[in-house]
Amino acid sequence: MLADHQELDVVVTAVASVGIVVRADAYEGFIDQAKHPSWWSDAPRAAVGDRMRAVVLDATRTPPRLSALPSDVRVARSLRHTQPLTRLCPPPAPGRTVEWAVVEEAMGVALPADYRRLVETYGGGVFAGALWLLEPGCLDDPVDQDERTSFAPNAQILGR
């Protein structure tokens, strides 16, 4: 099973206008065109049979989403080799379970895996009095993400 931030050597098996399908051992993944170096530089476009280094951005998707951008590889390496947030900021008692499929269907968007893990670990609330973590169906109305139309803070959230 693939895990977020895992680094892999992949081979391109198919190319489309929206991205490329890659294979690493027994796993298949997808690299969006914007997550391939050719989108951002003069690097050659991907072709079937190309080999490259990639990292897993979201292992929960089908197929898993990967990136071949050097900046994403560096970020993934730093995330794998630093203390996790839970050591720096221990989570409260176990949070509640969110039915992500229902939430994503209602919102019409797939939510990032790291956001889902953060909500499941900490629940909705405020970090250091400055960072609002919105949670779907939160009992604390100001951080109930269902009541918000986007993740961007608005005047009501900031109390303005």
PDB file of C-alpha atoms in Angstrom, residues 103 106-107 115 134-152 154 156-157:
ATOM      1  CA  VAL A 103     -19.043  15.733   2.873  1.00  0.00           C
ATOM      2  CA  ALA A 106     -22.223  17.683  -0.719  1.00  0.00           C
ATOM      3  CA  MET A 107     -19.380  20.139  -1.411  1.00  0.00           C
ATOM      4  CA  TYR A 115      -6.728  18.209   5.687  1.00  0.00           C
ATOM      5  CA  LEU A 134     -12.874  24.247   9.847  1.00  0.00           C
ATOM      6  CA  GLU A 135     -14.536  20.883  10.486  1.00  0.00           C
ATOM      7  CA  PRO A 136     -17.609  19.488   8.700  1.00  0.00           C
ATOM      8  CA  GLY A 137     -20.518  19.161  11.128  1.00  0.00           C
ATOM      9  CA  CYS A 138     -18.581  20.610  14.061  1.00  0.00           C
ATOM     10  CA  LEU A 139     -20.692  21.198  17.147  1.00  0.00           C
ATOM     11  CA  ASP A 140     -18.880  24.528  17.620  1.00  0.00           C
ATOM     12  CA  ASP A 141     -20.715  26.639  15.003  1.00  0.00           C
ATOM     13  CA  PRO A 142     -17.868  29.104  14.184  1.00  0.00           C
ATOM     14  CA  VAL A 143     -15.666  26.227  12.957  1.00  0.00           C
ATOM     15  CA  ASP A 144     -18.415  24.191  11.265  1.00  0.00           C
ATOM     16  CA  GLN A 145     -17.058  23.846   7.761  1.00  0.00           C
ATOM     17  CA  ASP A 146     -20.525  22.870   6.465  1.00  0.00           C
ATOM     18  CA  GLU A 147     -21.642  26.442   7.148  1.00  0.00           C
ATOM     19  CA  ARG A 148     -18.815  27.936   5.038  1.00  0.00           C
ATOM     20  CA  THR A 149     -18.773  28.218   1.276  1.00  0.00           C
ATOM     21  CA  SER A 150     -14.969  28.052   1.086  1.00  0.00           C
ATOM     22  CA  PHE A 151     -11.908  27.487   3.208  1.00  0.00           C
ATOM     23  CA  ALA A 152     -10.909  31.155   2.991  1.00  0.00           C
ATOM     24  CA  ASN A 154     -14.250  35.554   6.002  1.00  0.00           C
ATOM     25  CA  GLN A 156     -17.633  36.438  10.258  1.00  0.00           C
ATOM     26  CA  ILE A 157     -14.884  33.952  11.156  1.00  0.00           C
TER      27      ILE A 157
END
